[in-house]
mmCIF file of N, CA, C and O in Angstrom:
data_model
loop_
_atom_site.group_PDB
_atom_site.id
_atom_site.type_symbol
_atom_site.label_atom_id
_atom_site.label_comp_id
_atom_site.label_asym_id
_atom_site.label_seq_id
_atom_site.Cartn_x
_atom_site.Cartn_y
_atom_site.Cartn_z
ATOM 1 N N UNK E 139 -2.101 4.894 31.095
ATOM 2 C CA UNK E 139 -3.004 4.187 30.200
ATOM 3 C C UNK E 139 -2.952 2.697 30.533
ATOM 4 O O UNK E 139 -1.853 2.150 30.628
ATOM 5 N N UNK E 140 -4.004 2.061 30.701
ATOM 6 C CA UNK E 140 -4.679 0.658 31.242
ATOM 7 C C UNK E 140 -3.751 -0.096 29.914
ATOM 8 O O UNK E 140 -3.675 0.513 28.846
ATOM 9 N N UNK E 141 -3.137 -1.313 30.065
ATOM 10 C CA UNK E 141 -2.718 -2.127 28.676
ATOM 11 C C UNK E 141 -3.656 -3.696 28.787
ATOM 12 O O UNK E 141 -3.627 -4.537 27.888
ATOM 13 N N UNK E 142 -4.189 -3.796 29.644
ATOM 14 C CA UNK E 142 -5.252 -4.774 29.576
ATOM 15 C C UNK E 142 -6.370 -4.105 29.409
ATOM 16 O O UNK E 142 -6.620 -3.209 30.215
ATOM 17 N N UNK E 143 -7.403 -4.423 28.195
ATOM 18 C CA UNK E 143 -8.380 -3.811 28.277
ATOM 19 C C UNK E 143 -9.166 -4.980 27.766
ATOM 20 O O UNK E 143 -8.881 -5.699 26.808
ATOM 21 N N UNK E 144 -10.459 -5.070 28.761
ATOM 22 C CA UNK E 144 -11.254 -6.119 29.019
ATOM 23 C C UNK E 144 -12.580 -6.070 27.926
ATOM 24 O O UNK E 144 -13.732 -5.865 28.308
ATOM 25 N N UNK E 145 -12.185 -6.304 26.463
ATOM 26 C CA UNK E 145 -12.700 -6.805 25.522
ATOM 27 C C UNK E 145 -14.512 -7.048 25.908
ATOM 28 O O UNK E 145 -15.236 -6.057 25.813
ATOM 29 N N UNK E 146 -15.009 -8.142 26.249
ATOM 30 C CA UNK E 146 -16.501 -8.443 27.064
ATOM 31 C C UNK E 146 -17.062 -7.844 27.614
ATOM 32 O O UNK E 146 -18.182 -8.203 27.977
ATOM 33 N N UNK E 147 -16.449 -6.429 27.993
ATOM 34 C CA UNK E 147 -17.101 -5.283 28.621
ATOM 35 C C UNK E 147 -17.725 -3.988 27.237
ATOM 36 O O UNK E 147 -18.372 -2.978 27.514
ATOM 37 N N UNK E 148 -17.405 -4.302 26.156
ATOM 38 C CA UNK E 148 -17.575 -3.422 24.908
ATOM 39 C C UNK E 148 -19.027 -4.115 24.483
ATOM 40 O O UNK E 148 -19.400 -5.277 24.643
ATOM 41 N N UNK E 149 -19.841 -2.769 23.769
ATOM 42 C CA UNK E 149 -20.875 -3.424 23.546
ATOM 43 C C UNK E 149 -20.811 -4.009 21.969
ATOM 44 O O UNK E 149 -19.793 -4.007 21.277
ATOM 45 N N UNK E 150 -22.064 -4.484 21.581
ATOM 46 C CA UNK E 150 -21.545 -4.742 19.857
ATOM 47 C C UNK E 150 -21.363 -3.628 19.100
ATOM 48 O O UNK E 150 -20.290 -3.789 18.520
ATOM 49 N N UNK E 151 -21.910 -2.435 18.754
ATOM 50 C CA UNK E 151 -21.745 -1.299 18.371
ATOM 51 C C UNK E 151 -19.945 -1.026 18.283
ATOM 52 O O UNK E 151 -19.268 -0.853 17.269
ATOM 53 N N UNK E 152 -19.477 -1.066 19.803
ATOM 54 C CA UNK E 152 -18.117 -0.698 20.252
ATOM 55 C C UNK E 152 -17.335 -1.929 19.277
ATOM 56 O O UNK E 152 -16.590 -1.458 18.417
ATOM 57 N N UNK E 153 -17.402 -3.015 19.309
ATOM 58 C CA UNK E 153 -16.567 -4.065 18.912
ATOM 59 C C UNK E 153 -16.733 -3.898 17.298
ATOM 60 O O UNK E 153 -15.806 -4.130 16.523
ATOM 61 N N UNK E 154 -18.207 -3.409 16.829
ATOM 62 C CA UNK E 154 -17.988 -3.426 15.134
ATOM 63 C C UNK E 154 -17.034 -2.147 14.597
ATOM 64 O O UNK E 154 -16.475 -2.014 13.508
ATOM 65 N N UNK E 155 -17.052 -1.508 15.434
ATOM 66 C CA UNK E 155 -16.107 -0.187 15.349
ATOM 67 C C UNK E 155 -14.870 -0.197 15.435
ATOM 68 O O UNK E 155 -14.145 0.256 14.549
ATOM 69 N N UNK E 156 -14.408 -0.765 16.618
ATOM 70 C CA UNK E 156 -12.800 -1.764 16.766
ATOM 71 C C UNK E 156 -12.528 -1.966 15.716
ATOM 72 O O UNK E 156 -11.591 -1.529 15.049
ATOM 73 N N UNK E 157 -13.769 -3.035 15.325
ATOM 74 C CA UNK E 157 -13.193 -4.102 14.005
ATOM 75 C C UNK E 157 -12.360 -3.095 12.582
ATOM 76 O O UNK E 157 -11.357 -3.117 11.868
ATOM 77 N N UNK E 158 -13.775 -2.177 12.872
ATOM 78 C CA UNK E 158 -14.257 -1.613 11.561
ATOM 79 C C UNK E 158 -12.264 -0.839 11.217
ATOM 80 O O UNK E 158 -11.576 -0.978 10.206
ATOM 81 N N UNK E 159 -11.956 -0.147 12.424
ATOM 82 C CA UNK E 159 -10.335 0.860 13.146
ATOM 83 C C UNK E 159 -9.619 -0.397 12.780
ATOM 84 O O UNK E 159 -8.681 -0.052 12.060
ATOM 85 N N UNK E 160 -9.617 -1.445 12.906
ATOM 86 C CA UNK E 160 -8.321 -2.325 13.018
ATOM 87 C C UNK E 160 -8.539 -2.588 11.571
ATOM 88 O O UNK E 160 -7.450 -3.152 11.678
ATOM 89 N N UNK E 161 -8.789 -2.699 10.631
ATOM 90 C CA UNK E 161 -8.929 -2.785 9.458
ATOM 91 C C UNK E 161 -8.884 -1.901 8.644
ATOM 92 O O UNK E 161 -8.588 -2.140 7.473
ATOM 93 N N UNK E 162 -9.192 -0.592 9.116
ATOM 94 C CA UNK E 162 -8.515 0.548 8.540
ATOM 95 C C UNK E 162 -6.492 0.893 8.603
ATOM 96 O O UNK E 162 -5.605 1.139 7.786
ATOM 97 N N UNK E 163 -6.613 0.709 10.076
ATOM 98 C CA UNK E 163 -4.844 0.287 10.012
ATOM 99 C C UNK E 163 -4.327 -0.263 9.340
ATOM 100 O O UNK E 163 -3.352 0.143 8.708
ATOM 101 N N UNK E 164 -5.012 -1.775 9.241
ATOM 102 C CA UNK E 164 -3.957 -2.645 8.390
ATOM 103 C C UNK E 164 -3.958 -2.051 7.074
ATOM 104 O O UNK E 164 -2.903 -1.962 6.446
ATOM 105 N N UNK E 165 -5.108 -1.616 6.583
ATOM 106 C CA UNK E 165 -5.254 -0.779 5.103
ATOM 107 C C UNK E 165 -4.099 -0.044 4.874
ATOM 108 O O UNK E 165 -3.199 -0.305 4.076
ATOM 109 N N UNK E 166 -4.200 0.980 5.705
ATOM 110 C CA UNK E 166 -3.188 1.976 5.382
ATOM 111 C C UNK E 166 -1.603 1.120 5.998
ATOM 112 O O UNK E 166 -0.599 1.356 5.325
ATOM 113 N N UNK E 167 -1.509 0.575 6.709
ATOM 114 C CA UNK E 167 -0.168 -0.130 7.056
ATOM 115 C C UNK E 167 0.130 -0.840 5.408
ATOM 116 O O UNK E 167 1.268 -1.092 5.011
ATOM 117 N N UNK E 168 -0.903 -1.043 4.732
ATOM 118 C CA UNK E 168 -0.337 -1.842 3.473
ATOM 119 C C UNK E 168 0.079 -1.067 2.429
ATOM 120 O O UNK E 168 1.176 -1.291 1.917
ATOM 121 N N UNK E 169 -0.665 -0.146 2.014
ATOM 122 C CA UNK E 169 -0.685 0.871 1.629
ATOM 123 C C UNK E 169 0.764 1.658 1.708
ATOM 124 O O UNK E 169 1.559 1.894 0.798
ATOM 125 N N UNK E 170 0.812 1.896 2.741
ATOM 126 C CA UNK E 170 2.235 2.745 3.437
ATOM 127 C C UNK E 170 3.349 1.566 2.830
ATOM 128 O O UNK E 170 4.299 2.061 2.225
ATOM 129 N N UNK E 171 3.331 0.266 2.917
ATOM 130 C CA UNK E 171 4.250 -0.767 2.882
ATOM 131 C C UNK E 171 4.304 -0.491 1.183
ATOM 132 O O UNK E 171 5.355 -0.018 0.751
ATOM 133 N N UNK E 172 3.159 -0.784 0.183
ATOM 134 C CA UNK E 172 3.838 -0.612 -1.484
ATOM 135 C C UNK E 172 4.224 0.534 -1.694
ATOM 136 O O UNK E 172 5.104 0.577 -2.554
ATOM 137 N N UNK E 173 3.817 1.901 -1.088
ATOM 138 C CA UNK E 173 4.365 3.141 -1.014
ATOM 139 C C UNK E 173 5.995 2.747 -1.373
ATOM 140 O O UNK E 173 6.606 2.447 -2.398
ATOM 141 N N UNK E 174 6.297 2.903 -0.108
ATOM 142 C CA UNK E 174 7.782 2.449 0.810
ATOM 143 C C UNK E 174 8.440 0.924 -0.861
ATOM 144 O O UNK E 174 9.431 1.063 -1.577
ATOM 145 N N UNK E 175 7.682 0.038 -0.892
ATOM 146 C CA UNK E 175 8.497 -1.222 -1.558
ATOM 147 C C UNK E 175 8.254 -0.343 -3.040
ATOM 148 O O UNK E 175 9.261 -0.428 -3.743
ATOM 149 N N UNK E 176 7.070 0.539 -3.717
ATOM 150 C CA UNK E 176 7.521 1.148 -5.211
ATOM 151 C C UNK E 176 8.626 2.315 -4.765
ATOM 152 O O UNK E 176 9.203 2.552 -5.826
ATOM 153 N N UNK E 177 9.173 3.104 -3.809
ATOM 154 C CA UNK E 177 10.109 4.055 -3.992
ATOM 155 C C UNK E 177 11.286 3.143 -3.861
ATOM 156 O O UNK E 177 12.413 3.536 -4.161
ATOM 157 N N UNK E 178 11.105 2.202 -3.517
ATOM 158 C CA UNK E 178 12.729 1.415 -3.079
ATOM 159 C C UNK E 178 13.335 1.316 -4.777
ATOM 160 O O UNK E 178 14.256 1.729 -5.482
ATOM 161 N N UNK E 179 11.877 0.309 -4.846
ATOM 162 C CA UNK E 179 12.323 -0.456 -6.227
ATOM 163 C C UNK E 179 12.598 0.826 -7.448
ATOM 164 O O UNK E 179 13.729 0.868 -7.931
ATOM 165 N N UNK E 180 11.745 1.667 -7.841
ATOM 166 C CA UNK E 180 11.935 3.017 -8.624
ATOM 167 C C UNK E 180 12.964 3.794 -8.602
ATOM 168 O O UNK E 180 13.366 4.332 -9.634
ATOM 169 N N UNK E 181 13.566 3.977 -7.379
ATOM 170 C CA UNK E 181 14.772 4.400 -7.107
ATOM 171 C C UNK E 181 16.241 3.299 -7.419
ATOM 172 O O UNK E 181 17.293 3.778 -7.843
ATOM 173 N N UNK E 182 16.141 2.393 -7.243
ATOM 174 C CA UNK E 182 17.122 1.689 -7.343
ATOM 175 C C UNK E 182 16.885 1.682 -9.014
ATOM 176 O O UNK E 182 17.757 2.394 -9.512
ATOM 177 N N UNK E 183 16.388 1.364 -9.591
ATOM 178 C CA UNK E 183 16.087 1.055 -10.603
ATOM 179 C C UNK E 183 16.378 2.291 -11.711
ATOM 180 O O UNK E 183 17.107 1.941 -12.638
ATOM 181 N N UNK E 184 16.020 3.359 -11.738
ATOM 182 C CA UNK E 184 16.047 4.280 -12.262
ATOM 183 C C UNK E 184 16.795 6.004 -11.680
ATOM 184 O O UNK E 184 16.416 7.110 -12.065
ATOM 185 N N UNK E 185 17.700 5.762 -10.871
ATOM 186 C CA UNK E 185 18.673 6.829 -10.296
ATOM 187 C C UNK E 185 19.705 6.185 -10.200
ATOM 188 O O UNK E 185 19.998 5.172 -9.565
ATOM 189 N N UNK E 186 20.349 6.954 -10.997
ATOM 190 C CA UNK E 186 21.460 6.261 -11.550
ATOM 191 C C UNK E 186 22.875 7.317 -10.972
ATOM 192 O O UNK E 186 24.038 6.950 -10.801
ATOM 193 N N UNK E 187 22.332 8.589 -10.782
ATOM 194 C CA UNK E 187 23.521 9.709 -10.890
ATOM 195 C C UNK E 187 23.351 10.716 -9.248
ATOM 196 O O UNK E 187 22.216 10.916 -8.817
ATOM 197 N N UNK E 188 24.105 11.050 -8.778
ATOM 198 C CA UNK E 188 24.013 12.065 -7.823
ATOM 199 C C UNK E 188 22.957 12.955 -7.872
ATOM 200 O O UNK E 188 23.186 13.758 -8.776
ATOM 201 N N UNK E 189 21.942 13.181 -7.340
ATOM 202 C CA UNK E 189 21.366 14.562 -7.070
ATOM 203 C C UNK E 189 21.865 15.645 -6.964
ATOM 204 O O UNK E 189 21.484 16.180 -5.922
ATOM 205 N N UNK E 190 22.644 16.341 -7.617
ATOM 206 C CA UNK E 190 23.363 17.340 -7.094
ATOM 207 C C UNK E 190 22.346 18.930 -7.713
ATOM 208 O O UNK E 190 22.470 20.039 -7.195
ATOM 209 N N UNK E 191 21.684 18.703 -8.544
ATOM 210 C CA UNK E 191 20.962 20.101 -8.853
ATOM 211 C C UNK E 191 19.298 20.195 -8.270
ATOM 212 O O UNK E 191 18.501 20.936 -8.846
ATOM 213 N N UNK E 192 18.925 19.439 -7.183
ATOM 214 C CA UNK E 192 17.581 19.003 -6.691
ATOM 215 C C UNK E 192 16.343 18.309 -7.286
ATOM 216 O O UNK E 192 15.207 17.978 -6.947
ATOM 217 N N UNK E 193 17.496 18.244 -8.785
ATOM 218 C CA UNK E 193 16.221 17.485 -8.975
ATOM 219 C C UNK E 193 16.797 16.102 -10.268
ATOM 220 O O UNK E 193 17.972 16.072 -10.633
ATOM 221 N N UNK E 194 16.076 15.399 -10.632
ATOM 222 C CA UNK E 194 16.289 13.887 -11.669
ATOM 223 C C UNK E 194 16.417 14.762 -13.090
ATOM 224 O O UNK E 194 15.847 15.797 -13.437
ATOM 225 N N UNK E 195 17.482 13.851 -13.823
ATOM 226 C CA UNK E 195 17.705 14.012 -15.277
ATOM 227 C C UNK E 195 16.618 13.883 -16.245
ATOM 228 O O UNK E 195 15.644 13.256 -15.829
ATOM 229 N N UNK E 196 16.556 14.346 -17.479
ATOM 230 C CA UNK E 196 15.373 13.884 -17.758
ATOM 231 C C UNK E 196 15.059 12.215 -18.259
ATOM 232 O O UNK E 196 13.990 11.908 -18.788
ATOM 233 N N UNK E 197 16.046 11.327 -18.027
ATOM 234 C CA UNK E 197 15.870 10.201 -18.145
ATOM 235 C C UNK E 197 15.469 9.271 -16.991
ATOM 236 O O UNK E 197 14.765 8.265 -17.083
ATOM 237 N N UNK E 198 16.041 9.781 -15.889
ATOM 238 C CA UNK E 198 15.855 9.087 -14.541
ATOM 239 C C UNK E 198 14.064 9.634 -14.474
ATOM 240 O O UNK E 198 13.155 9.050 -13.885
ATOM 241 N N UNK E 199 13.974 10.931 -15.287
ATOM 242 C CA UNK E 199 12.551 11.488 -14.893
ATOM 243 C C UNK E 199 11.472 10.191 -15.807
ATOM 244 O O UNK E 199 10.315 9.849 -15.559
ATOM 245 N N UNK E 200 12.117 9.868 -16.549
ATOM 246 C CA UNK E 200 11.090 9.034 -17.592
ATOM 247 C C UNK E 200 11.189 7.513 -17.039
ATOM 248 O O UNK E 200 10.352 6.648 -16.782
ATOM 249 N N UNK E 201 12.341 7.578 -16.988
ATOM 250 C CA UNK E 201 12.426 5.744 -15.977
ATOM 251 C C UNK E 201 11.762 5.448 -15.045
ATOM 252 O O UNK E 201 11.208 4.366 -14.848
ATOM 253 N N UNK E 202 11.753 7.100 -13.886
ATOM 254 C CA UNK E 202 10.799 6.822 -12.865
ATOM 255 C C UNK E 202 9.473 6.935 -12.640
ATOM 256 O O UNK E 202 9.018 6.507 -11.579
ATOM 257 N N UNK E 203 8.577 7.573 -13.670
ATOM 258 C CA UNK E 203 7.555 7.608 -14.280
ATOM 259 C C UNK E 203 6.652 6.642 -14.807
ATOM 260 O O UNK E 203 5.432 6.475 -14.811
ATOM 261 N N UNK E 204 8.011 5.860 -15.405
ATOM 262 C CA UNK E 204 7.211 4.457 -16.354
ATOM 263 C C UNK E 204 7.363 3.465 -15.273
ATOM 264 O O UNK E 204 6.388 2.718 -15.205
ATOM 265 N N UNK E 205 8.291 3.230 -14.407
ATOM 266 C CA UNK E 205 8.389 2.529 -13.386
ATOM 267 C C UNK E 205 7.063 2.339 -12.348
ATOM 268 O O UNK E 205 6.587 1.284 -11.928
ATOM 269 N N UNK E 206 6.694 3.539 -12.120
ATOM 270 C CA UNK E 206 5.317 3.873 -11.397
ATOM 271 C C UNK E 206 4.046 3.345 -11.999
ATOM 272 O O UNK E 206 3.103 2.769 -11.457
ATOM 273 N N UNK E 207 4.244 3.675 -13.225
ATOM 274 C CA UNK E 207 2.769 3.160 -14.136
ATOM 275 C C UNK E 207 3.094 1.870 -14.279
ATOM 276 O O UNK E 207 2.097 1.208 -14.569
ATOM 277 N N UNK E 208 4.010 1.279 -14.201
ATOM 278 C CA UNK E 208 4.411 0.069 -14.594
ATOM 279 C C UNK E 208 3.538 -1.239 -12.985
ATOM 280 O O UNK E 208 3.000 -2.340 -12.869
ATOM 281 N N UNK E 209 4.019 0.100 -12.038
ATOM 282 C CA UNK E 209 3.708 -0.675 -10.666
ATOM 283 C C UNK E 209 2.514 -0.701 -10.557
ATOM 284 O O UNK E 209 2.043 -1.798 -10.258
ATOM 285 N N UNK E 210 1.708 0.268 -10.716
ATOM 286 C CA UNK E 210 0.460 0.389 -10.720
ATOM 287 C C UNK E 210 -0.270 -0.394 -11.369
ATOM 288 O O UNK E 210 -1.077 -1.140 -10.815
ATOM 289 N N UNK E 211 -0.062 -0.329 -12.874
ATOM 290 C CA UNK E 211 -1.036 -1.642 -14.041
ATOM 291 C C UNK E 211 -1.043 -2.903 -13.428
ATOM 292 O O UNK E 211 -1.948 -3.737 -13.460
ATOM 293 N N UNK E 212 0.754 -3.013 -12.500
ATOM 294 C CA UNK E 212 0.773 -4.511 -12.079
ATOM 295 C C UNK E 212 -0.370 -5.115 -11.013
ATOM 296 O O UNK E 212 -0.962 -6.193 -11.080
ATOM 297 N N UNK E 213 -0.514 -3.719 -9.684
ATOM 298 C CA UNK E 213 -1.413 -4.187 -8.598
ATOM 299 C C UNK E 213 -2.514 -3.628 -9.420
ATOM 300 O O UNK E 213 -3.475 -4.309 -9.064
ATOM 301 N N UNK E 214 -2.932 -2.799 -10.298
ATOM 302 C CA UNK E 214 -5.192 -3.088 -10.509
ATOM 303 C C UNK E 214 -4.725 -4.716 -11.372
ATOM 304 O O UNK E 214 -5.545 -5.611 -11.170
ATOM 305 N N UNK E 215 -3.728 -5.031 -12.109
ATOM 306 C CA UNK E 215 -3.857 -6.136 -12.517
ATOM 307 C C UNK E 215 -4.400 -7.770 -11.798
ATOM 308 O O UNK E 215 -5.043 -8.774 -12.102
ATOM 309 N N UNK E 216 -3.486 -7.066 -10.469
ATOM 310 C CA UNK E 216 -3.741 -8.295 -9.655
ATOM 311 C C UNK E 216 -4.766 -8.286 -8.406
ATOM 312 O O UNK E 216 -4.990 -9.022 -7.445
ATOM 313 N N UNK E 217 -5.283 -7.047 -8.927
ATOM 314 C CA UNK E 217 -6.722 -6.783 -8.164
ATOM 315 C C UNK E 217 -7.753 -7.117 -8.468
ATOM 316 O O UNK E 217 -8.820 -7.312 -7.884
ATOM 317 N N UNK E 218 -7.293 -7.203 -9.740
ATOM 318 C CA UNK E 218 -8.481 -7.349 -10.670
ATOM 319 C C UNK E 218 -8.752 -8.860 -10.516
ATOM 320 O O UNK E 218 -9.798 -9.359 -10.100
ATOM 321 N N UNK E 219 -7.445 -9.618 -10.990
ATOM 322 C CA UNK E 219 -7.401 -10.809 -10.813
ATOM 323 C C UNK E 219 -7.887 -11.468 -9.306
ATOM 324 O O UNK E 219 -8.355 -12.605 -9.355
ATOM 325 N N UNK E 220 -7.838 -11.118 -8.608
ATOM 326 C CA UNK E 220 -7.960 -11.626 -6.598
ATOM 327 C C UNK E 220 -10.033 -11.211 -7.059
ATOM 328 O O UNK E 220 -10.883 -12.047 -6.754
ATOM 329 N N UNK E 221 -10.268 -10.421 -7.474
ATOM 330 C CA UNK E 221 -11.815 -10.155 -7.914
ATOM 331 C C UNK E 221 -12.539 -10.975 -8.744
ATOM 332 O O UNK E 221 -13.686 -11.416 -8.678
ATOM 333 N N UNK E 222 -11.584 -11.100 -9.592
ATOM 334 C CA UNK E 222 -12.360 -12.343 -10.451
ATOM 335 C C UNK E 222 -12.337 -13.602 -9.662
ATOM 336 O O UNK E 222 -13.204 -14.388 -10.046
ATOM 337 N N UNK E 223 -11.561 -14.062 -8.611
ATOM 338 C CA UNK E 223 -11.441 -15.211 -8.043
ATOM 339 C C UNK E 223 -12.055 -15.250 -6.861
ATOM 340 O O UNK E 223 -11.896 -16.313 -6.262
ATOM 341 N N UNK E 224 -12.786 -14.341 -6.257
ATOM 342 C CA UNK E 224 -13.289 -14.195 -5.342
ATOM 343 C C UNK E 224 -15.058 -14.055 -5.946
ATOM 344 O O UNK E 224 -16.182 -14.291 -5.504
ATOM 345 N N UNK E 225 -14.633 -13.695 -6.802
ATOM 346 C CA UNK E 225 -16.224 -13.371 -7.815
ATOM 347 C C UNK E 225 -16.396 -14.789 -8.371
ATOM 348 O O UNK E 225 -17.316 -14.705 -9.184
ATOM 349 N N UNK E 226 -16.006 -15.894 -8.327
ATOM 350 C CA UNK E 226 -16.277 -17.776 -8.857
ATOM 351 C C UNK E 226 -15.455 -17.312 -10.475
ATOM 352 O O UNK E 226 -15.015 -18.237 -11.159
ATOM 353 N N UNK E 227 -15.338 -16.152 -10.876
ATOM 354 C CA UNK E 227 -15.045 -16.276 -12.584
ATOM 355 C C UNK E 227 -13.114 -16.762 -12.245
ATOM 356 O O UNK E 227 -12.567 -16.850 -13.344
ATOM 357 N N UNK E 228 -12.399 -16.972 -11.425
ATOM 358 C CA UNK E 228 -11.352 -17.299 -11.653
ATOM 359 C C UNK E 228 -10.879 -18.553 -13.225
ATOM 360 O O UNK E 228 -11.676 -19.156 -13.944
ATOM 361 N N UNK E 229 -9.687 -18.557 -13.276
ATOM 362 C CA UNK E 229 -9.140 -19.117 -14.327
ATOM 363 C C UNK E 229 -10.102 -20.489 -14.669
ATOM 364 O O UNK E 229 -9.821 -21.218 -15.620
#
């Protein structure tokens, strides 16, 4: 596989498509990244005891539950917010 690939030879069609793929990556690369940073934080946070019967207590089950909704309200919160500021209605 070629690792120089000569960009000016793509037509526009080809390059809005690139664009369109490299922006889908980073999507899901971000995506994958709060995945990965809410199990860190949920877990640390709310497993407290050995796994030893396959599965969470029913408290670790409620900690890690509310933890999740907790993460979630936070990013539409601040989605919401990056929308309003991008929309002129910021603060």
């Amino acid at each position: 596989m070629e690792s120089n690939i000569d960009l000016s030879k793509l037509t526009d069609a080809d390059k809005k498509d690139l664009q369109q793929f490299i922006v889908q990556e980073q999507q899901q690369s971000m995506i994958a990244k709060t995945i990965s940073n809410l199990t860190d934080t949920c877990w640390k946070k709310c497993i407290t005891s050995r796994i030893s019967a396959g599965k969470l207590d029913k408290s670790e089950e409620a900690c890690a539950s509310n933890c999740v909704d907790r993460f979630m309200d936070t990013q539409m919160n601040i989605l919401k917010h990056l929308e309003e500021l991008r929309g002129g209605g910021g603060m």
